Amino acid sequence: MYFLRGLRPSLPHEDDKEKMTNIAVFASGRGTNFSAIARAAKKGKLKANLALLVCDNPDAGVIEKAKRSGVKVALVKREDFPAKSDFENAIIRYLEENTIELIVLAGFMRMLSPEFVSRYRNKIINIHPAILPSFKGDKGIKDAFEYGVKVTGVTVHFVDEKMDHGPIILQSAVKVEDNDTLESLEAKIHKTEHKLYLQAIKLFIEGRLKPEGRKVRVVNP
Ligand code: GAR
């Protein structure tokens, strides 16, 4: 059998081939969110290729986790570059080399410049361990615990120019019980984070997130 050039019918498995979204996780610390995402991608729960870890801290536990999961690591240290723009340009080169379509911040303890944010507008998401706009910053769980709130939680949002500020994608509440310690609350928050981040990433991949000003509509597929 032969086919005219360009008219070969596609084979069934070619039609079935699903598009995978190339993801980069940016992290500076332990990497439990990184691991949750890597596990879900490996198990096929996310139609994603976790193509890259961008890390700015050579001592971060997340580096070892990425190596063990076979994810490429870009260690980019701020102190190796004279200006923030040089540091970010080095990151951009990695993102382009790996055709990254979604940037997932998971404990990346560094503000991205307005130039970087506008280049990847609505393609960067962040997770925060509190119900924004309350308890912004790098101690969201501790600040909420010490304030004495009865309910705290987790927020996933698009990143804009301000810290922990962009349009909110999903939030999930976590109750603070009288017998909770900071450690037990942290454990509950992290468990919630791992679930919520996967839901948000899945919605992004499915093209179901429609940001309109401060609001993000979640549309049906
Ligand atoms: C997470 O709890 C995340 O919400 C927080 O850093 C932690 C990283 O944990 N991010 C922020 O506080 C951002 N303002 P992980 O390294 O185990 O994923």
PDB file of C-alpha atoms and ligand atoms in Angstrom:
ATOM      1  CA  MET A   1       0.000   0.000   0.000  1.00  0.00           C
ATOM      2  CA  TYR A   2       1.207   3.533  -0.667  1.00  0.00           C
ATOM      3  CA  PHE A   3      -0.088   6.998   0.113  1.00  0.00           C
ATOM      4  CA  LEU A   4       0.226  10.231  -1.805  1.00  0.00           C
ATOM      5  CA  ARG A   5       2.705  12.472  -0.039  1.00  0.00           C
ATOM      6  CA  GLY A   6       0.967  14.383   2.756  1.00  0.00           C
ATOM      7  CA  LEU A   7      -2.197  12.311   2.554  1.00  0.00           C
ATOM      8  CA  ARG A   8      -1.192   9.444   4.795  1.00  0.00           C
ATOM      9  CA  PRO A   9      -4.118   8.899   7.181  1.00  0.00           C
ATOM     10  CA  SER A  10      -3.039   9.354  10.781  1.00  0.00           C
ATOM     11  CA  LEU A  11      -2.669   6.201  12.806  1.00  0.00           C
ATOM     12  CA  PRO A  12      -5.084   5.765  15.720  1.00  0.00           C
ATOM     13  CA  HIS A  13      -2.350   6.156  18.354  1.00  0.00           C
ATOM     14  CA  GLU A  14      -1.300   9.466  16.767  1.00  0.00           C
ATOM     15  CA  ASP A  15      -4.829  10.872  17.219  1.00  0.00           C
ATOM     16  CA  ASP A  16      -4.811   9.702  20.833  1.00  0.00           C
ATOM     17  CA  LYS A  17      -1.571  11.472  21.602  1.00  0.00           C
ATOM     18  CA  GLU A  18      -2.450  14.120  24.161  1.00  0.00           C
ATOM     19  CA  LYS A  19      -0.712  17.429  24.296  1.00  0.00           C
ATOM     20  CA  MET A  20       1.462  17.750  27.385  1.00  0.00           C
ATOM     21  CA  THR A  21       1.970  21.188  28.944  1.00  0.00           C
ATOM     22  CA  ASN A  22       5.595  21.945  29.774  1.00  0.00           C
ATOM     23  CA  ILE A  23       5.848  23.125  33.365  1.00  0.00           C
ATOM     24  CA  ALA A  24       8.684  24.698  35.345  1.00  0.00           C
ATOM     25  CA  VAL A  25       8.525  24.781  39.143  1.00  0.00           C
ATOM     26  CA  PHE A  26      10.436  27.603  40.872  1.00  0.00           C
ATOM     27  CA  ALA A  27      11.366  26.745  44.465  1.00  0.00           C
ATOM     28  CA  SER A  28      13.882  27.787  47.129  1.00  0.00           C
ATOM     29  CA  GLY A  29      13.244  25.328  49.975  1.00  0.00           C
ATOM     30  CA  ARG A  30      12.074  21.877  50.967  1.00  0.00           C
ATOM     31  CA  GLY A  31      10.012  21.113  47.895  1.00  0.00           C
ATOM     32  CA  THR A  32       7.000  19.194  49.211  1.00  0.00           C
ATOM     33  CA  ASN A  33       4.793  20.957  46.657  1.00  0.00           C
ATOM     34  CA  PHE A  34       7.363  20.131  43.970  1.00  0.00           C
ATOM     35  CA  SER A  35       7.165  16.445  44.949  1.00  0.00           C
ATOM     36  CA  ALA A  36       3.351  16.440  44.855  1.00  0.00           C
ATOM     37  CA  ILE A  37       3.424  17.904  41.329  1.00  0.00           C
ATOM     38  CA  ALA A  38       6.189  15.545  40.166  1.00  0.00           C
ATOM     39  CA  ARG A  39       4.259  12.522  41.503  1.00  0.00           C
ATOM     40  CA  ALA A  40       1.014  13.595  39.813  1.00  0.00           C
ATOM     41  CA  ALA A  41       2.761  14.214  36.486  1.00  0.00           C
ATOM     42  CA  LYS A  42       4.498  10.839  36.661  1.00  0.00           C
ATOM     43  CA  LYS A  43       1.253   9.014  37.433  1.00  0.00           C
ATOM     44  CA  GLY A  44      -0.473  10.753  34.496  1.00  0.00           C
ATOM     45  CA  LYS A  45      -2.831  12.665  36.820  1.00  0.00           C
ATOM     46  CA  LEU A  46      -1.681  15.891  35.144  1.00  0.00           C
ATOM     47  CA  LYS A  47      -1.239  16.164  31.389  1.00  0.00           C
ATOM     48  CA  ALA A  48       2.041  17.857  32.102  1.00  0.00           C
ATOM     49  CA  ASN A  49       5.690  17.384  31.522  1.00  0.00           C
ATOM     50  CA  LEU A  50       7.523  18.672  34.588  1.00  0.00           C
ATOM     51  CA  ALA A  51      10.432  19.822  32.486  1.00  0.00           C
ATOM     52  CA  LEU A  52      12.424  22.008  34.840  1.00  0.00           C
ATOM     53  CA  LEU A  53      13.123  23.018  38.430  1.00  0.00           C
ATOM     54  CA  VAL A  54      14.444  26.555  38.786  1.00  0.00           C
ATOM     55  CA  CYS A  55      16.114  26.969  42.182  1.00  0.00           C
ATOM     56  CA  ASP A  56      18.026  29.962  43.571  1.00  0.00           C
ATOM     57  CA  ASN A  57      19.354  28.222  46.696  1.00  0.00           C
ATOM     58  CA  PRO A  58      22.120  25.604  46.444  1.00  0.00           C
ATOM     59  CA  ASP A  59      21.211  24.227  49.915  1.00  0.00           C
ATOM     60  CA  ALA A  60      17.531  23.665  49.122  1.00  0.00           C
ATOM     61  CA  GLY A  61      16.168  20.162  49.705  1.00  0.00           C
ATOM     62  CA  VAL A  62      14.111  20.477  46.531  1.00  0.00           C
ATOM     63  CA  ILE A  63      17.253  19.980  44.396  1.00  0.00           C
ATOM     64  CA  GLU A  64      17.743  16.422  45.630  1.00  0.00           C
ATOM     65  CA  LYS A  65      14.024  15.717  45.161  1.00  0.00           C
ATOM     66  CA  ALA A  66      14.218  16.889  41.533  1.00  0.00           C
ATOM     67  CA  LYS A  67      17.292  14.796  40.848  1.00  0.00           C
ATOM     68  CA  ARG A  68      15.577  11.725  42.285  1.00  0.00           C
ATOM     69  CA  SER A  69      12.507  12.340  40.099  1.00  0.00           C
ATOM     70  CA  GLY A  70      14.682  12.841  37.020  1.00  0.00           C
ATOM     71  CA  VAL A  71      13.678  16.503  36.600  1.00  0.00           C
ATOM     72  CA  LYS A  72      16.234  18.859  35.087  1.00  0.00           C
ATOM     73  CA  VAL A  73      17.586  21.384  37.624  1.00  0.00           C
ATOM     74  CA  ALA A  74      18.542  24.967  36.796  1.00  0.00           C
ATOM     75  CA  LEU A  75      20.398  26.340  39.810  1.00  0.00           C
ATOM     76  CA  VAL A  76      20.491  30.086  39.244  1.00  0.00           C
ATOM     77  CA  LYS A  77      21.968  32.073  42.128  1.00  0.00           C
ATOM     78  CA  ARG A  78      21.185  35.778  42.388  1.00  0.00           C
ATOM     79  CA  GLU A  79      24.693  36.517  43.703  1.00  0.00           C
ATOM     80  CA  ASP A  80      26.252  35.209  40.472  1.00  0.00           C
ATOM     81  CA  PHE A  81      24.793  38.134  38.512  1.00  0.00           C
ATOM     82  CA  PRO A  82      25.481  41.855  38.841  1.00  0.00           C
ATOM     83  CA  ALA A  83      21.879  42.936  38.209  1.00  0.00           C
ATOM     84  CA  LYS A  84      18.490  41.340  38.851  1.00  0.00           C
ATOM     85  CA  SER A  85      17.772  41.601  35.110  1.00  0.00           C
ATOM     86  CA  ASP A  86      20.842  39.438  34.348  1.00  0.00           C
ATOM     87  CA  PHE A  87      19.679  36.868  36.904  1.00  0.00           C
ATOM     88  CA  GLU A  88      16.207  36.789  35.351  1.00  0.00           C
ATOM     89  CA  ASN A  89      17.590  36.667  31.802  1.00  0.00           C
ATOM     90  CA  ALA A  90      19.522  33.541  32.771  1.00  0.00           C
ATOM     91  CA  ILE A  91      16.252  32.016  34.011  1.00  0.00           C
ATOM     92  CA  ILE A  92      14.445  33.068  30.821  1.00  0.00           C
ATOM     93  CA  ARG A  93      17.070  31.250  28.741  1.00  0.00           C
ATOM     94  CA  TYR A  94      16.295  28.016  30.613  1.00  0.00           C
ATOM     95  CA  LEU A  95      12.547  28.592  30.188  1.00  0.00           C
ATOM     96  CA  GLU A  96      12.931  29.128  26.453  1.00  0.00           C
ATOM     97  CA  GLU A  97      15.274  26.176  25.959  1.00  0.00           C
ATOM     98  CA  ASN A  98      12.628  23.985  27.584  1.00  0.00           C
ATOM     99  CA  THR A  99       9.587  25.674  25.898  1.00  0.00           C
ATOM    100  CA  ILE A 100       7.948  26.244  29.264  1.00  0.00           C
ATOM    101  CA  GLU A 101       4.244  27.120  29.107  1.00  0.00           C
ATOM    102  CA  LEU A 102       3.438  27.391  32.820  1.00  0.00           C
ATOM    103  CA  ILE A 103       5.576  28.621  35.724  1.00  0.00           C
ATOM    104  CA  VAL A 104       4.574  27.252  39.117  1.00  0.00           C
ATOM    105  CA  LEU A 105       6.019  29.064  42.133  1.00  0.00           C
ATOM    106  CA  ALA A 106       6.270  26.716  45.103  1.00  0.00           C
ATOM    107  CA  GLY A 107       8.064  28.441  47.936  1.00  0.00           C
ATOM    108  CA  PHE A 108      10.216  30.576  45.604  1.00  0.00           C
ATOM    109  CA  MET A 109      11.300  33.230  48.084  1.00  0.00           C
ATOM    110  CA  ARG A 110      12.134  35.971  45.622  1.00  0.00           C
ATOM    111  CA  MET A 111      10.035  38.676  43.971  1.00  0.00           C
ATOM    112  CA  LEU A 112       9.989  38.547  40.171  1.00  0.00           C
ATOM    113  CA  SER A 113      10.478  41.876  38.406  1.00  0.00           C
ATOM    114  CA  PRO A 114       7.565  43.652  36.672  1.00  0.00           C
ATOM    115  CA  GLU A 115       9.332  42.941  33.325  1.00  0.00           C
ATOM    116  CA  PHE A 116       9.463  39.215  34.042  1.00  0.00           C
ATOM    117  CA  VAL A 117       5.836  39.160  35.232  1.00  0.00           C
ATOM    118  CA  SER A 118       4.589  41.017  32.181  1.00  0.00           C
ATOM    119  CA  ARG A 119       6.539  38.738  29.827  1.00  0.00           C
ATOM    120  CA  TYR A 120       4.758  35.703  31.343  1.00  0.00           C
ATOM    121  CA  ARG A 121       1.443  37.420  32.206  1.00  0.00           C
ATOM    122  CA  ASN A 122      -1.169  34.858  33.350  1.00  0.00           C
ATOM    123  CA  LYS A 123       1.355  32.071  32.948  1.00  0.00           C
ATOM    124  CA  ILE A 124       2.818  32.274  36.467  1.00  0.00           C
ATOM    125  CA  ILE A 125       0.922  30.886  39.450  1.00  0.00           C
ATOM    126  CA  ASN A 126       1.806  30.963  43.140  1.00  0.00           C
ATOM    127  CA  ILE A 127       0.635  29.165  46.252  1.00  0.00           C
ATOM    128  CA  HIS A 128       0.331  30.932  49.573  1.00  0.00           C
ATOM    129  CA  PRO A 129      -0.318  29.220  52.925  1.00  0.00           C
ATOM    130  CA  ALA A 130      -3.110  31.555  54.097  1.00  0.00           C
ATOM    131  CA  ILE A 131      -6.381  33.020  52.854  1.00  0.00           C
ATOM    132  CA  LEU A 132      -5.232  36.093  50.930  1.00  0.00           C
ATOM    133  CA  PRO A 133      -5.318  39.029  51.293  1.00  0.00           C
ATOM    134  CA  SER A 134      -4.637  38.093  54.949  1.00  0.00           C
ATOM    135  CA  PHE A 135      -1.198  37.096  56.185  1.00  0.00           C
ATOM    136  CA  LYS A 136       0.920  37.838  53.116  1.00  0.00           C
ATOM    137  CA  GLY A 137       4.665  37.256  53.221  1.00  0.00           C
ATOM    138  CA  ASP A 138       6.905  34.348  54.042  1.00  0.00           C
ATOM    139  CA  LYS A 139       5.361  33.396  57.441  1.00  0.00           C
ATOM    140  CA  GLY A 140       1.711  33.039  56.474  1.00  0.00           C
ATOM    141  CA  ILE A 141       1.026  29.993  58.674  1.00  0.00           C
ATOM    142  CA  LYS A 142       2.791  31.324  61.778  1.00  0.00           C
ATOM    143  CA  ASP A 143       1.301  34.810  61.448  1.00  0.00           C
ATOM    144  CA  ALA A 144      -2.241  33.414  61.169  1.00  0.00           C
ATOM    145  CA  PHE A 145      -1.655  31.005  64.085  1.00  0.00           C
ATOM    146  CA  GLU A 146      -0.270  33.717  66.356  1.00  0.00           C
ATOM    147  CA  TYR A 147      -3.083  36.104  65.395  1.00  0.00           C
ATOM    148  CA  GLY A 148      -5.501  33.529  66.768  1.00  0.00           C
ATOM    149  CA  VAL A 149      -7.669  33.009  63.684  1.00  0.00           C
ATOM    150  CA  LYS A 150     -10.170  30.147  63.821  1.00  0.00           C
ATOM    151  CA  VAL A 151     -10.023  29.601  60.060  1.00  0.00           C
ATOM    152  CA  THR A 152      -7.037  29.966  57.778  1.00  0.00           C
ATOM    153  CA  GLY A 153      -6.167  28.108  54.582  1.00  0.00           C
ATOM    154  CA  VAL A 154      -4.466  28.122  51.218  1.00  0.00           C
ATOM    155  CA  THR A 155      -4.655  30.406  48.178  1.00  0.00           C
ATOM    156  CA  VAL A 156      -3.502  29.753  44.608  1.00  0.00           C
ATOM    157  CA  HIS A 157      -3.300  32.879  42.473  1.00  0.00           C
ATOM    158  CA  PHE A 158      -1.871  34.294  39.267  1.00  0.00           C
ATOM    159  CA  VAL A 159       1.251  36.332  39.920  1.00  0.00           C
ATOM    160  CA  ASP A 160       1.210  40.062  39.323  1.00  0.00           C
ATOM    161  CA  GLU A 161       3.691  42.791  40.182  1.00  0.00           C
ATOM    162  CA  LYS A 162       2.869  42.874  43.908  1.00  0.00           C
ATOM    163  CA  MET A 163       3.672  40.241  46.525  1.00  0.00           C
ATOM    164  CA  ASP A 164       0.944  37.617  47.156  1.00  0.00           C
ATOM    165  CA  HIS A 165      -1.523  39.843  45.318  1.00  0.00           C
ATOM    166  CA  GLY A 166      -2.580  38.631  41.852  1.00  0.00           C
ATOM    167  CA  PRO A 167      -6.043  37.348  40.818  1.00  0.00           C
ATOM    168  CA  ILE A 168      -7.204  34.415  42.948  1.00  0.00           C
ATOM    169  CA  ILE A 169      -7.707  31.047  41.240  1.00  0.00           C
ATOM    170  CA  LEU A 170      -8.694  28.786  44.157  1.00  0.00           C
ATOM    171  CA  GLN A 171      -8.864  28.985  47.937  1.00  0.00           C
ATOM    172  CA  SER A 172      -9.418  26.282  50.517  1.00  0.00           C
ATOM    173  CA  ALA A 173     -10.172  26.844  54.194  1.00  0.00           C
ATOM    174  CA  VAL A 174      -8.449  25.022  57.063  1.00  0.00           C
ATOM    175  CA  LYS A 175      -9.925  25.148  60.574  1.00  0.00           C
ATOM    176  CA  VAL A 176      -7.683  25.971  63.507  1.00  0.00           C
ATOM    177  CA  GLU A 177      -8.748  23.790  66.443  1.00  0.00           C
ATOM    178  CA  ASP A 178      -8.087  24.718  70.074  1.00  0.00           C
ATOM    179  CA  ASN A 179      -5.587  21.875  70.404  1.00  0.00           C
ATOM    180  CA  ASP A 180      -3.654  22.768  67.226  1.00  0.00           C
ATOM    181  CA  THR A 181       0.019  23.635  67.601  1.00  0.00           C
ATOM    182  CA  LEU A 182       1.940  25.551  64.961  1.00  0.00           C
ATOM    183  CA  GLU A 183       3.362  22.208  63.788  1.00  0.00           C
ATOM    184  CA  SER A 184      -0.026  20.481  63.513  1.00  0.00           C
ATOM    185  CA  LEU A 185      -1.452  23.490  61.656  1.00  0.00           C
ATOM    186  CA  GLU A 186       1.526  23.477  59.274  1.00  0.00           C
ATOM    187  CA  ALA A 187       0.906  19.804  58.533  1.00  0.00           C
ATOM    188  CA  LYS A 188      -2.774  20.464  57.741  1.00  0.00           C
ATOM    189  CA  ILE A 189      -1.929  23.446  55.534  1.00  0.00           C
ATOM    190  CA  HIS A 190       0.700  21.537  53.564  1.00  0.00           C
ATOM    191  CA  LYS A 191      -1.684  18.631  52.985  1.00  0.00           C
ATOM    192  CA  THR A 192      -4.281  21.090  51.665  1.00  0.00           C
ATOM    193  CA  GLU A 193      -1.672  22.840  49.505  1.00  0.00           C
ATOM    194  CA  HIS A 194      -0.665  19.651  47.754  1.00  0.00           C
ATOM    195  CA  LYS A 195      -4.272  18.940  46.744  1.00  0.00           C
ATOM    196  CA  LEU A 196      -5.223  22.504  45.831  1.00  0.00           C
ATOM    197  CA  TYR A 197      -2.146  23.141  43.694  1.00  0.00           C
ATOM    198  CA  LEU A 198      -2.832  20.060  41.579  1.00  0.00           C
ATOM    199  CA  GLN A 199      -6.439  21.190  41.043  1.00  0.00           C
ATOM    200  CA  ALA A 200      -5.310  24.649  39.940  1.00  0.00           C
ATOM    201  CA  ILE A 201      -2.609  23.298  37.614  1.00  0.00           C
ATOM    202  CA  LYS A 202      -5.129  20.903  36.061  1.00  0.00           C
ATOM    203  CA  LEU A 203      -7.573  23.782  35.437  1.00  0.00           C
ATOM    204  CA  PHE A 204      -4.791  25.820  33.814  1.00  0.00           C
ATOM    205  CA  ILE A 205      -3.736  22.930  31.578  1.00  0.00           C
ATOM    206  CA  GLU A 206      -7.338  22.364  30.513  1.00  0.00           C
ATOM    207  CA  GLY A 207      -7.606  26.042  29.516  1.00  0.00           C
ATOM    208  CA  ARG A 208     -10.415  26.575  32.016  1.00  0.00           C
ATOM    209  CA  LEU A 209      -9.029  29.663  33.805  1.00  0.00           C
ATOM    210  CA  LYS A 210     -10.227  33.011  32.441  1.00  0.00           C
ATOM    211  CA  PRO A 211      -8.677  35.948  34.287  1.00  0.00           C
ATOM    212  CA  GLU A 212     -10.754  39.143  34.015  1.00  0.00           C
ATOM    213  CA  GLY A 213      -9.281  41.936  36.120  1.00  0.00           C
ATOM    214  CA  ARG A 214      -9.121  40.705  39.722  1.00  0.00           C
ATOM    215  CA  LYS A 215     -11.488  37.807  39.076  1.00  0.00           C
ATOM    216  CA  VAL A 216     -10.658  34.438  37.596  1.00  0.00           C
ATOM    217  CA  ARG A 217     -13.619  32.633  36.060  1.00  0.00           C
ATOM    218  CA  VAL A 218     -13.403  28.843  35.987  1.00  0.00           C
ATOM    219  CA  VAL A 219     -15.200  27.746  32.831  1.00  0.00           C
ATOM    220  CA  ASN A 220     -16.429  24.311  31.843  1.00  0.00           C
ATOM    221  CA  PRO A 221     -14.323  22.354  29.350  1.00  0.00           C
TER     222      PRO A 221
HETATM  223  C1  GAR B   1       4.626  26.527  51.008  1.00  0.00           C
HETATM  224  O1  GAR B   1       3.916  26.419  52.218  1.00  0.00           O
HETATM  225  C2  GAR B   1       4.186  27.751  50.245  1.00  0.00           C
HETATM  226  O2  GAR B   1       2.836  28.051  50.409  1.00  0.00           O
HETATM  227  C3  GAR B   1       5.047  28.814  50.855  1.00  0.00           C
HETATM  228  O3  GAR B   1       6.316  28.194  50.948  1.00  0.00           O
HETATM  229  C4  GAR B   1       6.104  26.816  51.270  1.00  0.00           C
HETATM  230  C5  GAR B   1       7.008  25.974  50.427  1.00  0.00           C
HETATM  231  O4  GAR B   1       6.945  24.641  50.875  1.00  0.00           O
HETATM  232  N1  GAR B   1       5.082  30.018  50.055  1.00  0.00           N
HETATM  233  C6  GAR B   1       4.962  31.238  50.571  1.00  0.00           C
HETATM  234  O5  GAR B   1       4.909  31.468  51.773  1.00  0.00           O
HETATM  235  C7  GAR B   1       4.900  32.349  49.541  1.00  0.00           C
HETATM  236  N2  GAR B   1       4.503  33.583  50.125  1.00  0.00           N
HETATM  237  P1  GAR B   1       7.577  23.465  50.052  1.00  0.00           P
HETATM  238  O6  GAR B   1       9.021  23.887  49.726  1.00  0.00           O
HETATM  239  O7  GAR B   1       7.541  22.278  50.971  1.00  0.00           O
HETATM  240  O8  GAR B   1       6.766  23.269  48.807  1.00  0.00           O
END
